[in-house]
Amino acid sequence: MEDCLFCKIARKEIPAEIVYEDDNIIAIKDIDPQAPIHVLIIPKEHYESILTVSAGNNIISEIHIIANRLAVKFGIVDSGFRLVNNCGENGGQTVDHLHYHLLGGRSLSWPPG
Ligand code: 5GP
Ligand code: ZN
């Protein structure tokens, strides 16, 4: 989408610290990290949220597989980590382009605020 922040990052029109990229996915460091490791895993194709991913689409599975690989890369497998998708206003979604947060490197409280 023309005016979408994460589409622009995927097209390299806005700079970001890229930690992983393939044909379908880009993963970047969050600009406002909430943990020592805070990576955003973003499909290059624009989906407004998980609600607009159709059945049979592999993108969510691909994102989870990349999250596993990034957890290994950043050394947070043994200590544990969290993979989060915020959906909609009450879910805390602020960028309307599907993405998952990979958070680790500190103990994360539960329930979330
Ligand atoms: P949400 O609140 O939608 O679940 O997550 C959006 C995330 O995008 C936030 O954690 C926010 O810090 C991050 N973010 C917003 N703008 C930028 C940006 O320009 N670059 C990067 N790397 N992250 C951003
Ligand atoms: Zn987008």
XYZ file of N, CA and C and ligand atoms in Angstrom:
364
model
N 0.841 -1.208 0.000
C 0.000 0.000 0.000
C 0.870 1.250 0.000
N 0.418 2.229 -0.689
C 1.213 3.439 -0.938
C 1.682 4.105 0.347
N 0.726 4.308 1.266
C 1.004 5.183 2.402
C 1.252 4.442 3.714
N 1.512 3.151 3.636
C 1.636 2.338 4.846
C 3.100 2.297 5.307
N 3.328 2.541 6.595
C 4.686 2.588 7.150
C 5.458 1.293 6.882
N 4.852 0.145 7.185
C 5.605 -1.108 7.037
C 5.758 -1.506 5.560
N 4.813 -1.114 4.696
C 5.024 -1.309 3.252
C 6.230 -0.489 2.805
N 6.333 0.735 3.317
C 7.461 1.601 2.935
C 8.777 1.015 3.444
N 8.774 0.467 4.654
C 9.994 -0.174 5.185
C 10.333 -1.396 4.324
N 9.319 -2.180 3.957
C 9.557 -3.377 3.126
C 10.115 -2.996 1.756
N 9.697 -1.841 1.255
C 10.195 -1.376 -0.051
C 11.503 -0.593 0.073
N 12.019 -0.475 1.321
C 13.278 0.243 1.633
C 13.166 1.746 1.350
N 11.953 2.256 1.419
C 11.765 3.701 1.255
C 11.990 4.435 2.575
N 11.842 3.682 3.674
C 12.136 4.218 5.005
C 13.179 3.273 5.612
N 14.261 3.820 6.183
C 15.303 2.937 6.706
C 14.873 2.200 7.973
N 15.423 1.019 8.136
C 15.178 0.230 9.344
C 16.372 -0.692 9.514
N 16.560 -1.144 10.748
C 17.654 -2.093 11.006
C 17.140 -3.501 10.716
N 17.485 -3.997 9.550
C 16.951 -5.281 9.085
C 17.783 -6.417 9.679
N 17.093 -7.379 10.311
C 17.808 -8.520 10.898
C 17.543 -9.816 10.130
N 16.544 -9.789 9.248
C 16.242 -10.972 8.421
C 15.397 -10.503 7.238
N 15.611 -11.144 6.092
C 14.764 -10.833 4.930
C 14.728 -12.033 3.993
N 13.559 -12.337 3.474
C 13.437 -13.281 2.360
C 12.383 -12.726 1.403
N 11.913 -13.550 0.476
C 10.976 -13.040 -0.537
C 9.672 -12.518 0.070
N 9.264 -13.124 1.183
C 7.940 -12.826 1.740
C 7.951 -12.013 3.026
N 9.082 -12.013 3.712
C 9.117 -11.471 5.080
C 10.314 -10.568 5.269
N 10.110 -9.515 6.088
C 11.240 -8.706 6.546
C 11.124 -8.625 8.073
N 12.265 -8.723 8.755
C 12.270 -8.573 10.215
C 13.226 -7.442 10.557
N 12.740 -6.546 11.425
C 13.506 -5.337 11.756
C 13.527 -5.138 13.269
N 14.506 -4.384 13.745
C 14.508 -4.009 15.158
C 13.445 -2.937 15.388
N 12.689 -3.090 16.472
C 11.674 -2.088 16.803
C 12.359 -0.771 17.159
N 11.785 0.325 16.700
C 12.371 1.647 16.920
C 12.288 2.069 18.397
N 11.367 1.449 19.132
C 11.157 1.781 20.548
C 11.124 0.479 21.354
N 12.299 -0.153 21.509
C 12.324 -1.519 22.055
C 11.808 -1.599 23.493
N 10.997 -2.611 23.731
C 10.418 -2.843 25.059
C 11.131 -3.967 25.805
N 12.178 -4.483 25.219
C 12.984 -5.544 25.832
C 14.345 -5.517 25.128
N 15.365 -6.131 25.734
C 16.689 -6.124 25.080
C 16.641 -6.654 23.643
N 15.823 -7.663 23.401
C 15.558 -8.119 22.026
C 14.110 -7.765 21.705
N 13.908 -6.932 20.704
C 12.545 -6.586 20.272
C 12.574 -6.425 18.752
N 12.112 -7.478 18.101
C 12.144 -7.546 16.642
C 10.708 -7.582 16.137
N 10.461 -6.891 15.033
C 9.161 -6.953 14.361
C 9.290 -7.843 13.135
N 8.423 -8.838 13.039
C 8.436 -9.759 11.896
C 7.224 -9.397 11.033
N 7.517 -8.979 9.809
C 6.517 -8.299 8.980
C 6.422 -8.976 7.608
N 5.222 -9.400 7.187
C 5.096 -9.872 5.806
C 5.271 -8.697 4.846
N 5.906 -8.935 3.706
C 6.085 -7.840 2.745
C 4.760 -7.441 2.104
N 3.875 -8.431 1.956
C 2.545 -8.116 1.421
C 1.719 -7.433 2.501
N 0.890 -6.490 2.091
C 0.083 -5.743 3.053
C -1.156 -6.530 3.465
N -1.243 -6.852 4.757
C -2.485 -7.343 5.373
C -2.759 -6.383 6.513
N -3.996 -5.937 6.634
C -4.291 -4.948 7.681
C -4.063 -5.535 9.071
N -4.403 -6.805 9.241
C -4.222 -7.480 10.535
C -4.348 -8.979 10.283
N -4.265 -9.779 11.379
C -4.476 -11.224 11.188
C -5.876 -11.525 10.668
N -6.802 -10.590 10.857
C -8.192 -10.825 10.434
C -8.326 -10.911 8.924
N -7.371 -10.375 8.183
C -7.492 -10.370 6.719
C -6.590 -11.412 6.058
N -6.071 -12.352 6.855
C -5.300 -13.468 6.285
C -6.268 -14.629 6.060
N -6.347 -15.099 4.816
C -7.328 -16.146 4.508
C -6.833 -17.524 4.926
N -7.797 -18.426 5.098
C -7.475 -19.818 5.379
C -6.649 -20.370 4.224
N -5.629 -21.150 4.542
C -4.787 -21.723 3.492
C -3.582 -20.867 3.156
N -3.555 -19.644 3.648
C -2.395 -18.769 3.438
C -1.314 -19.171 4.456
N -0.097 -19.378 3.978
C 0.994 -19.867 4.838
C 1.708 -18.782 5.623
N 1.314 -17.526 5.463
C 2.163 -16.440 5.960
C 2.332 -16.480 7.488
N 1.279 -16.852 8.205
C 1.399 -16.884 9.674
C 2.380 -17.978 10.086
N 2.287 -19.112 9.424
C 3.221 -20.207 9.698
C 4.656 -19.784 9.383
N 4.845 -19.105 8.257
C 6.195 -18.621 7.897
C 6.726 -17.667 8.959
N 5.874 -16.781 9.433
C 6.300 -15.815 10.462
C 6.752 -16.552 11.720
N 6.004 -17.582 12.109
C 6.377 -18.328 13.326
C 7.695 -19.069 13.131
N 7.907 -19.607 11.948
C 9.166 -20.315 11.682
C 10.341 -19.333 11.732
N 10.159 -18.155 11.152
C 11.223 -17.135 11.196
C 11.449 -16.671 12.633
N 10.379 -16.570 13.409
C 10.523 -16.188 14.830
C 11.405 -17.208 15.554
N 11.185 -18.483 15.285
C 12.024 -19.525 15.910
C 13.482 -19.314 15.532
N 13.730 -19.066 14.246
C 15.117 -18.885 13.784
C 15.750 -17.653 14.425
N 14.962 -16.582 14.526
C 15.499 -15.349 15.116
C 15.750 -15.529 16.613
N 14.921 -16.324 17.269
C 15.160 -16.605 18.692
C 16.503 -17.317 18.863
N 16.813 -18.220 17.951
C 18.124 -18.899 17.977
C 19.224 -17.868 17.726
N 19.038 -17.075 16.661
C 20.047 -16.074 16.280
C 20.365 -15.113 17.429
N 19.333 -14.707 18.163
C 19.545 -13.731 19.234
C 19.791 -14.381 20.600
N 19.877 -15.705 20.637
C 20.288 -16.392 21.867
C 19.264 -16.341 22.990
N 17.973 -16.374 22.624
C 16.939 -16.271 23.664
C 16.086 -17.538 23.751
N 16.585 -18.623 23.165
C 15.813 -19.871 23.203
C 15.786 -20.426 24.627
N 16.949 -20.517 25.281
C 17.007 -21.144 26.606
C 16.309 -20.294 27.664
N 16.472 -18.974 27.554
C 15.861 -18.098 28.570
C 14.364 -17.907 28.320
N 13.947 -18.090 27.094
C 12.530 -17.934 26.745
C 12.245 -16.593 26.107
N 11.125 -16.526 25.441
C 10.778 -15.306 24.707
C 9.273 -15.249 24.530
N 8.800 -14.161 23.954
C 7.370 -14.021 23.680
C 7.183 -13.581 22.231
N 6.198 -14.183 21.570
C 5.823 -13.805 20.205
C 4.404 -13.257 20.277
N 4.240 -11.982 19.920
C 2.980 -11.281 20.173
C 2.422 -10.661 18.901
N 1.127 -10.807 18.706
C 0.425 -10.052 17.671
C -0.640 -9.197 18.349
N -0.566 -7.903 18.150
C -1.601 -7.001 18.648
C -2.601 -6.775 17.523
N -3.877 -6.967 17.823
C -4.902 -6.831 16.785
C -5.977 -5.844 17.221
N -6.119 -4.789 16.440
C -7.194 -3.828 16.689
C -6.907 -2.910 17.869
N -7.860 -2.039 18.126
C -7.655 -0.962 19.106
C -7.406 -1.502 20.512
N -8.266 -2.383 21.004
C -8.067 -2.908 22.355
C -6.850 -3.816 22.439
N -6.465 -4.394 21.327
C -5.267 -5.230 21.294
C -3.982 -4.418 21.272
N -4.102 -3.111 21.051
C -2.917 -2.247 21.066
C -2.221 -2.124 19.732
N -2.910 -2.500 18.641
C -2.291 -2.374 17.315
C -2.239 -0.907 16.916
N -1.027 -0.425 16.615
C -0.876 0.984 16.214
C -0.476 1.126 14.748
N 0.051 0.060 14.152
C 0.394 0.090 12.723
C -0.491 -0.951 12.033
N -1.319 -0.486 11.107
C -2.311 -1.366 10.485
C -1.724 -2.139 9.307
N -0.632 -2.820 9.583
C -0.009 -3.766 8.647
C 0.449 -4.918 9.528
N -0.067 -6.110 9.252
C 0.210 -7.291 10.078
C 1.679 -7.393 10.481
N 1.918 -7.644 11.764
C 3.286 -7.872 12.243
C 3.230 -8.593 13.573
N 4.300 -9.311 13.858
C 4.456 -9.969 15.159
C 5.662 -9.368 15.858
N 5.563 -9.245 17.171
C 6.680 -8.790 18.002
C 7.378 -10.017 18.586
N 8.689 -10.095 18.426
C 9.500 -11.098 19.122
C 10.246 -10.358 20.228
N 9.935 -10.742 21.474
C 10.485 -10.040 22.640
C 11.251 -11.023 23.507
N 12.421 -10.622 23.967
C 13.192 -11.492 24.847
C 14.350 -10.751 25.468
N 15.102 -11.487 26.288
C 16.280 -10.889 26.923
C 16.001 -10.349 28.309
N 14.757 -10.434 28.752
C 14.410 -10.102 30.137
C 13.162 -10.896 30.497
N 12.850 -10.950 31.788
C 11.637 -11.627 32.222
C 10.436 -10.743 31.882
N 9.458 -11.306 31.199
C 8.286 -10.538 30.747
C 7.104 -10.865 31.655
N 6.444 -9.850 32.152
C 5.363 -10.094 33.108
C 4.093 -10.577 32.398
N 3.224 -11.185 33.165
C 1.927 -11.634 32.687
C 0.924 -11.497 33.804
N -0.283 -11.029 33.600
C -0.844 -10.602 32.316
C -0.268 -9.274 31.854
N -0.376 -9.005 30.535
C 0.114 -7.734 29.998
C -0.758 -6.583 30.512
N -0.226 -5.385 30.476
C -0.970 -4.218 30.970
C -2.125 -3.857 30.071
P 1.834 -2.365 17.286
O 1.620 -1.337 18.371
O 1.054 -2.018 16.037
O 1.613 -3.782 17.727
O 3.381 -2.302 16.937
C 3.941 -1.305 16.143
C 5.392 -1.244 16.502
O 6.067 -0.561 15.476
C 5.695 -0.495 17.812
O 6.368 -1.372 18.710
C 6.571 0.669 17.362
O 7.588 0.968 18.284
C 7.109 0.180 16.047
N 7.419 1.228 15.084
C 6.655 2.321 14.787
N 7.241 3.062 13.837
C 8.414 2.436 13.532
C 9.462 2.731 12.603
O 9.445 3.723 11.862
N 10.517 1.868 12.555
C 10.573 0.771 13.367
N 11.648 -0.018 13.251
N 9.594 0.450 14.244
C 8.523 1.274 14.323
Zn 1.396 -2.135 4.549
